[in-house]
Coordinates of C-alpha atoms in Angstrom, one line a residue:
X449 CA 5.9 -6.8 12.5
X450 CA 8.7 -5.6 14.8
X451 CA 8.7 -1.9 13.8
X452 CA 6.7 1.0 12.4
X453 CA 9.6 1.9 10.2
X454 CA 9.1 1.3 6.5
X455 CA 12.9 1.3 6.0
X456 CA 13.3 -1.4 8.5
X457 CA 10.5 -3.4 6.9
X458 CA 12.2 -3.1 3.5
X459 CA 15.5 -4.2 5.0
X460 CA 13.8 -7.2 6.6
X461 CA 12.1 -8.3 3.4
X462 CA 15.4 -8.0 1.5
X463 CA 17.3 -10.0 4.2
X464 CA 14.6 -12.7 4.2
X465 CA 14.8 -12.9 0.4
X466 CA 18.6 -13.1 0.4
X467 CA 18.5 -15.8 3.2
X468 CA 15.9 -17.9 1.3
X469 CA 17.9 -17.7 -2.0
X470 CA 21.4 -18.3 -0.5
X471 CA 21.0 -22.0 0.3
X472 CA 24.4 -23.6 0.4
X473 CA 26.0 -21.3 -2.2
X474 CA 28.0 -18.1 -1.8
X475 CA 26.4 -14.8 -2.0
X476 CA 26.8 -13.8 -5.7
X477 CA 25.5 -10.8 -7.7
X478 CA 23.0 -13.2 -9.4
X479 CA 21.6 -14.2 -6.0
X480 CA 21.4 -10.6 -4.9
X481 CA 19.6 -9.6 -8.0
X482 CA 17.2 -12.5 -7.7
X483 CA 16.5 -11.3 -4.1
X484 CA 15.8 -7.8 -5.3
X485 CA 13.4 -9.1 -7.9
X486 CA 11.5 -10.9 -5.1
X487 CA 11.5 -7.7 -3.1
X488 CA 9.9 -5.9 -6.1
X489 CA 7.2 -8.6 -6.2
X490 CA 6.5 -8.4 -2.5
X491 CA 6.7 -4.7 -1.7
X492 CA 4.4 -2.0 -3.1
X493 CA 5.2 1.7 -2.9
X494 CA 8.1 4.0 -3.5
X495 CA 11.6 3.3 -2.4
X496 CA 15.2 3.8 -3.3
X497 CA 17.5 1.8 -1.2
X498 CA 21.3 1.7 -0.6
X499 CA 22.6 -1.1 1.6
X500 CA 26.0 -2.3 2.7
X501 CA 26.2 -6.1 2.7
X502 CA 29.1 -6.6 5.1
X503 CA 32.0 -8.4 3.5
X504 CA 30.4 -8.4 0.0
X505 CA 29.7 -4.8 -1.2
X506 CA 27.1 -2.2 -1.7
X507 CA 23.6 -2.8 -3.1
X508 CA 21.4 -0.1 -4.4
X509 CA 18.0 -0.5 -6.0
X510 CA 15.0 1.6 -7.1
X511 CA 11.3 0.7 -7.0
X512 CA 9.8 -0.5 -10.3
X513 CA 8.0 2.8 -11.0
X514 CA 11.1 5.0 -10.4
X515 CA 9.1 7.0 -7.9
X516 CA 12.1 7.8 -5.8
X517 CA 15.3 9.0 -7.5
X518 CA 18.7 7.2 -7.5
X519 CA 21.8 8.2 -9.4
X520 CA 25.1 6.5 -10.1
X521 CA 28.5 8.3 -10.0
X522 CA 32.1 7.5 -10.8
X523 CA 35.4 9.0 -9.8
X524 CA 38.7 8.0 -11.5
X525 CA 41.5 7.8 -9.0
X526 CA 42.9 4.6 -10.4
X527 CA 42.4 4.1 -14.1
X528 CA 42.1 0.3 -13.6
X529 CA 39.4 0.6 -10.9
X530 CA 37.1 3.6 -10.6
X531 CA 35.4 4.6 -7.3
X532 CA 31.6 4.3 -7.4
X533 CA 29.0 6.2 -5.5
X534 CA 25.2 6.0 -5.4
X535 CA 23.0 8.8 -4.1
X536 CA 19.4 10.1 -4.2
X537 CA 20.6 13.5 -5.7
X538 CA 23.2 14.4 -8.2
X539 CA 24.5 17.2 -5.9
X540 CA 25.9 14.6 -3.5
X541 CA 28.0 13.1 -6.3
X542 CA 29.2 16.5 -7.6
X543 CA 30.2 17.8 -4.2
X544 CA 32.4 14.7 -3.7
X545 CA 34.1 15.1 -7.1
X546 CA 32.2 12.3 -8.8
X547 CA 30.9 12.5 -12.3
X548 CA 27.3 11.6 -12.9
X549 CA 27.2 8.4 -14.9
X550 CA 23.5 7.9 -15.2
X551 CA 20.2 7.6 -13.3
X552 CA 19.4 4.1 -12.1
X553 CA 16.4 2.9 -14.0
X554 CA 13.1 2.1 -12.4
X555 CA 13.3 -1.5 -11.0
X556 CA 17.0 -1.7 -11.6
X557 CA 19.6 -2.8 -9.0
X558 CA 23.3 -2.0 -8.8
X559 CA 25.8 -4.1 -6.9
X560 CA 29.3 -2.8 -6.3
X561 CA 31.5 -5.6 -4.9
X562 CA 34.1 -5.0 -2.2
X563 CA 36.7 -5.2 -5.0
X564 CA 34.9 -2.3 -6.8
X565 CA 33.4 -4.3 -9.6
X566 CA 30.1 -2.8 -10.8
X567 CA 27.2 -5.1 -11.7
X568 CA 23.7 -4.0 -12.8
X569 CA 20.5 -5.7 -13.7
X570 CA 16.9 -4.9 -14.3
X571 CA 15.0 -6.7 -11.5
X572 CA 11.4 -5.8 -12.4
X573 CA 9.2 -7.7 -14.8
X574 CA 7.4 -4.5 -15.8
X575 CA 9.2 -1.3 -14.9
X576 CA 7.4 1.9 -15.7
X577 CA 8.8 5.4 -15.1
X578 CA 6.4 7.4 -12.9
X579 CA 8.4 9.8 -10.7
X580 CA 7.0 11.7 -7.7
X581 CA 6.4 15.4 -8.4
X582 CA 7.0 16.1 -4.7
X583 CA 10.7 15.3 -5.1
X584 CA 10.9 18.3 -7.5
X585 CA 8.7 20.6 -5.5
X586 CA 9.6 20.0 -1.8
X587 CA 12.3 17.4 -1.3
X588 CA 15.2 17.9 -3.6
X589 CA 17.7 20.8 -3.5
X590 CA 17.1 23.2 -6.4
X591 CA 20.7 22.8 -7.6
X592 CA 20.2 19.0 -8.2
X593 CA 19.4 17.1 -11.3
X594 CA 17.0 14.2 -11.0
X595 CA 16.0 11.9 -13.9
X596 CA 17.9 14.1 -16.2
X597 CA 15.8 17.2 -15.2
X598 CA 17.1 20.3 -13.4
X599 CA 15.1 20.7 -10.2
X600 CA 15.4 24.4 -10.5
X601 CA 14.1 24.4 -14.1
X602 CA 11.3 22.0 -13.2
X603 CA 10.2 24.4 -10.4
X604 CA 10.2 27.3 -12.8
X605 CA 8.1 25.4 -15.4
X606 CA 5.6 24.2 -12.7
X607 CA 5.3 27.8 -11.5
X608 CA 4.6 29.0 -15.1
X609 CA 2.0 26.3 -15.6
X610 CA 0.3 27.2 -12.3
X611 CA 0.3 30.9 -13.3
X612 CA -1.3 30.0 -16.6
X613 CA -4.0 27.9 -14.8
X614 CA -4.7 30.8 -12.4
X615 CA -5.0 33.3 -15.3
X616 CA -7.6 31.1 -17.0
X617 CA -9.7 30.7 -13.9
X618 CA -9.6 34.3 -12.6
X619 CA -10.9 36.9 -15.1

């Protein structure tokens, strides 16, 4: 390995998969999605990635367990071609006047071409939603919504459950 960065490792695996799939054909959404599918088979762990593929577009994908959040947003400046944005928190979209379209599913990839065309595909053979609780407790801003759940409300509910647990264990 050339680095201790997990982000760089993920990028290198993706680049290797794209290179091995490209052959003599052009880079297409199908080829990109097949490469992400191969990444999912090779890489274990939590990741949500957003990558610019120079001259082609933006690729975003989420690990097959949906451990890390990823949300898709849209802004209508031109009715024929909306602007798209992908972020780890809803707040980023809202602060840039994008409407939240939906969460990207576990194992799903989104490709937005340089022309603004949106493509999506499930790239995991067995996706299973298993988000990380630390996203809600420590990492996300309280005014965000992740996986359709208000971070602030989730923190309140976790605090209530902790209080109930403490009451049961301390007379």
